[in-house]
Amino acid sequence: MTETRIARVALPGPLDELFDYLPGVMGHPEPGTRVLVPFGRSRRVGILVEYAAECGCDPSRLKPVERALDPRPLFAPADLTLIRWAARYYRHPLGDALFTALPARLREPGPLLASGVAAIRLTAAGAALTPAELARAPRQQALLARLLDSPEGVAQHNLDEELGGITSALRALRAKGVVESCRLASGAVASADSSAVSAAPELNPEQAAALAAVSEALGGFRPFLLDGITGSGKTEVYIRAIAEVVAAGGQALVMVPEIGLTPQLRERFRTRLPGPLAVLHSALAAGERERAWHQASSGEAPVVLGTRSAVFVPLPRLALIVVDEEHDPSLKQQEGFRYSARDLAVRRAQLVGCPVVLGTATPALETLHNVTAGRYHRLSLPRRAGGARPPTINLLDIRNQPLRAGLSPVLRERMHAALAAGGQVLLLLNRRGYAPVLTCHSCGWVGVCPDCDARMTLHLGERRLWCHHCGRIESVPHDCPQCGGPDLRMLGRGTERLEEGLTELFPGVRIARIDRDSTRRKGELTRLLAAVHRGEVQILLGTQMLAKGHDFPGVTLAGVIDLDHALYASDFRAPERTAQLIVQVAGRAGRAERAGEVVLQTRHPEHPLLQSLLREGYGGFARAALAEREAAQLPPFTYLALLRAEAPEQEAALAFLAAARAHAEPLCSPEVELLGPVPAPLSRRAGRHRAQLLVQCAQRPALQHFLAHWTPALRALRRIKGVRWSLDVDPQEMV
Ligand SMILES: [Zn+2]
Ligand SMILES: [Zn+2]
């Protein structure tokens, strides 16, 4: 007797359960395949997750699957296991989690891309042309010349990279019947010269030891913390380990917090590693993203470089995972499916049975705690590669100091000295715009966002007031909107104002500002960074973007303009983030022949965080901070889940959370503690009131057990009009 197997299918959307179907004509394709199923009166694309011997209902009432959409499963069993685990851990609907992991187009019933790589080649007519015949259209001429060199065709992305901006030239040539589309076998796509791998710099003993430890662990699960100061050559260790994996036929996954900020890293990967490099991040056009996804999931690309969502990309021969800048909070998704890509990378490595390397100069306290507990193995790179000396850090007490453009006399003097000696100066001010406050001197009016519990920032260049929380934009009033008085004043300082002040204080000195405003245009960041590297910029100022992975070897002095607001922020992670920022910025200063200098301006030089950083460096700070966390019973010594609710009225948000709490109380084991509901620190955003209920628990399994029972109750709660809620497991931001 043949057993009737039930196909269990996940559908996108907020549906927590799997749906049962009869396999029907599709037979029994492997789990991980997309299927088209009837749903209500419509049809939907779902993902076959598993087969079951029986269902909870009468099988005769089940409908059959219409058809399977793919000739092979899109997710291998290990991929499915990872995503199912993540959906359960972060309490997110499985269908939604699975579809998050797919390129957008595959959420529709269309077929997979044809195999091979999209390419362009000359038609017979095109091959008969000479470049001279297109002299009046230089871009078309360049394209023709390139294609004449490769009669078999050139991958479209290679053309884009080599020539740039070819869309209209291609269109013109296509219209003339000169070129046509084709597909290239993946082996034919240009990639890095394998000789480049051997042209690598020599490793110092610590790098060699770290590499040896990782290569020895290949083939089995082992988590490493690669704890290396900035400039110690972590990337070189990654590249060597990856090269080894690729040479043995494996694939490596490298995750970074933000790819747009690390063009240098991408370039090193491209030139040093063989095979096409699949790059995956959210700023890609849908087609590019899908192409990279195929290169990764077909195994054609041996190396995948991506942001957090890359953690889910199917990789049939995955043999090594690297998470660079593992401390960076942007590795945690802050909306929708709120997963930590770092933590999932470790879980994935465990499922696949491969090493995972978490690299950083400033390890997250959670990661250090895992090292202490013996779960992660620490590899240290305490020296800068090439023998450069680490910078000295000085605290500068600016109480009662006459500041000009926010700079104390001592900092200004150091800047002059550094510039005179031919060095570059880096200034960090973690606040963009011109001034954070616009106020009326006569009546005290302050420009606040009508939709948020926040002030609007003045952006003078664009002549507007801008709310950094909801994005609301207003024009700058001429006179006071409240009393009509003319005396409006700007208080505080953002990067825009700092730049203006520097222009006055350092006439003739070339200055570049790097923040989200100055780099909004595509390619602008790369252009600014290149100018800094060529030495065309002498003073570089900006927000924390400066501390994210760029190397500035010419910088000999780094200044942090204003630390103080970060020292006293309400989030318990603020000291950790501040210490990381300082150390990351400090890491940009100094070079081989001369140690750099870091100056921190503060009105609280006695602050214990600054003192421990100064005396004992990041390691000492981290020990002190971990002791504080343990005493206060905060993560990583406890585990948190944050239930957030927002509504047009504060009462509605609080009422929802009160009901949620009432449902939680009978489910709580003694270890589970409920805190709240309370209004959120930013209690109103974009016109909606926000409140939260915190769940704290000493043990992760007990918290998970509680959440497994609580989440269905939350979904079943009587709906309160206008209330939206979300659950954040292991939250990184408490606002
Ligand atoms: Zn006024
Ligand atoms: Zn706002």
Coordinates of N, CA and C in Angstrom, one line a residue, residues 206 208-218 220-228 237 321 326 346 354-360 363 366-381:
E206 N 51.6 36.4 14.2 CA 50.3 36.3 14.7 C 49.3 36.0 13.6
A208 N 49.9 34.5 10.8 CA 50.2 33.1 10.4 C 49.5 32.1 11.4
A209 N 49.6 32.4 12.7 CA 49.0 31.5 13.7 C 47.5 31.5 13.6
A210 N 46.9 32.7 13.3 CA 45.5 32.8 13.2 C 45.0 32.0 11.9
L211 N 45.8 32.2 10.8 CA 45.4 31.4 9.6 C 45.5 29.9 9.8
A212 N 46.6 29.5 10.5 CA 46.8 28.1 10.8 C 45.6 27.5 11.6
A213 N 45.2 28.3 12.6 CA 44.1 27.8 13.4 C 42.8 27.6 12.6
V214 N 42.5 28.6 11.7 CA 41.3 28.5 10.9 C 41.5 27.3 9.9
S215 N 42.6 27.2 9.3 CA 42.7 26.2 8.3 C 42.6 24.8 8.9
E216 N 43.2 24.7 10.1 CA 43.1 23.4 10.8 C 41.7 23.0 11.1
A217 N 40.8 24.1 11.4 CA 39.5 23.8 11.8 C 38.6 23.5 10.6
L218 N 39.0 23.7 9.3 CA 38.2 23.5 8.2 C 37.7 22.1 8.2
G220 N 35.0 21.2 10.0 CA 34.2 21.0 11.2 C 33.7 22.3 11.8
F221 N 32.8 22.3 12.7 CA 32.3 23.5 13.3 C 33.3 24.1 14.3
R222 N 33.6 25.3 14.2 CA 34.4 25.9 15.2 C 34.3 27.5 15.1
P223 N 33.7 28.1 16.1 CA 33.6 29.6 16.1 C 34.9 30.3 16.6
F224 N 35.4 31.2 15.8 CA 36.5 32.0 16.2 C 36.2 33.5 16.4
L225 N 36.8 34.1 17.4 CA 36.8 35.6 17.4 C 38.2 36.0 16.9
L226 N 38.3 36.7 15.8 CA 39.5 37.2 15.3 C 39.6 38.6 15.8
D227 N 40.3 38.8 17.0 CA 40.4 40.0 17.7 C 41.6 40.7 17.3
G228 N 41.5 41.6 16.3 CA 42.7 42.3 15.8 C 42.5 43.8 15.7
V237 N 44.1 37.7 6.6 CA 43.8 36.4 7.2 C 42.6 35.8 6.5
I321 N 32.7 30.6 7.0 CA 31.9 31.9 7.1 C 32.8 32.9 7.8
E326 N 32.1 42.3 13.4 CA 31.0 41.6 14.0 C 30.3 42.4 15.1
V346 N 26.8 32.0 13.1 CA 27.4 31.0 13.9 C 26.5 29.7 13.9
C354 N 31.2 23.9 9.7 CA 32.4 24.6 9.1 C 32.8 25.7 10.1
P355 N 34.0 26.2 10.0 CA 34.4 27.3 10.9 C 33.7 28.6 10.6
V356 N 33.6 29.4 11.6 CA 33.1 30.8 11.4 C 34.0 31.7 12.1
V357 N 34.4 32.8 11.4 CA 35.4 33.7 12.0 C 34.7 35.1 12.2
L358 N 34.6 35.5 13.4 CA 34.0 36.8 13.7 C 35.2 37.8 13.9
G359 N 35.3 38.7 13.0 CA 36.5 39.6 13.0 C 36.1 41.0 13.5
T360 N 37.0 41.6 14.3 CA 36.7 43.0 14.7 C 37.9 43.5 15.6
P363 N 35.5 43.8 19.8 CA 34.4 42.8 19.9 C 33.2 43.2 20.7
E366 N 28.9 40.6 24.0 CA 28.3 39.2 23.9 C 29.4 38.3 23.4
T367 N 30.1 38.7 22.4 CA 31.1 37.8 21.8 C 32.2 37.5 22.8
L368 N 32.7 38.6 23.5 CA 33.7 38.4 24.5 C 33.2 37.4 25.6
H369 N 32.0 37.5 25.9 CA 31.4 36.6 26.9 C 31.4 35.2 26.4
N370 N 31.2 35.0 25.2 CA 31.2 33.6 24.6 C 32.6 33.1 24.6
V371 N 33.6 34.0 24.5 CA 35.0 33.6 24.5 C 35.3 33.1 26.0
T372 N 34.9 33.9 26.9 CA 35.2 33.6 28.3 C 34.5 32.3 28.7
A373 N 33.3 32.1 28.2 CA 32.6 30.8 28.5 C 33.2 29.6 27.8
G374 N 34.2 29.9 26.9 CA 34.8 28.7 26.2 C 34.0 28.3 24.9
R375 N 33.0 29.1 24.6 CA 32.2 28.7 23.4 C 32.9 29.1 22.1
Y376 N 33.6 30.3 22.1 CA 34.3 30.8 21.0 C 35.8 30.8 21.3
H377 N 36.6 30.6 20.2 CA 38.1 30.5 20.4 C 38.7 31.8 19.9
R378 N 39.5 32.5 20.8 CA 40.0 33.8 20.4 C 41.3 33.7 19.7
L379 N 41.4 34.4 18.6 CA 42.7 34.6 17.9 C 43.0 36.1 17.9
S380 N 44.2 36.4 18.4 CA 44.6 37.8 18.6 C 45.6 38.3 17.6
L381 N 45.3 39.5 17.0 CA 46.3 40.2 16.2 C 46.6 41.5 16.9

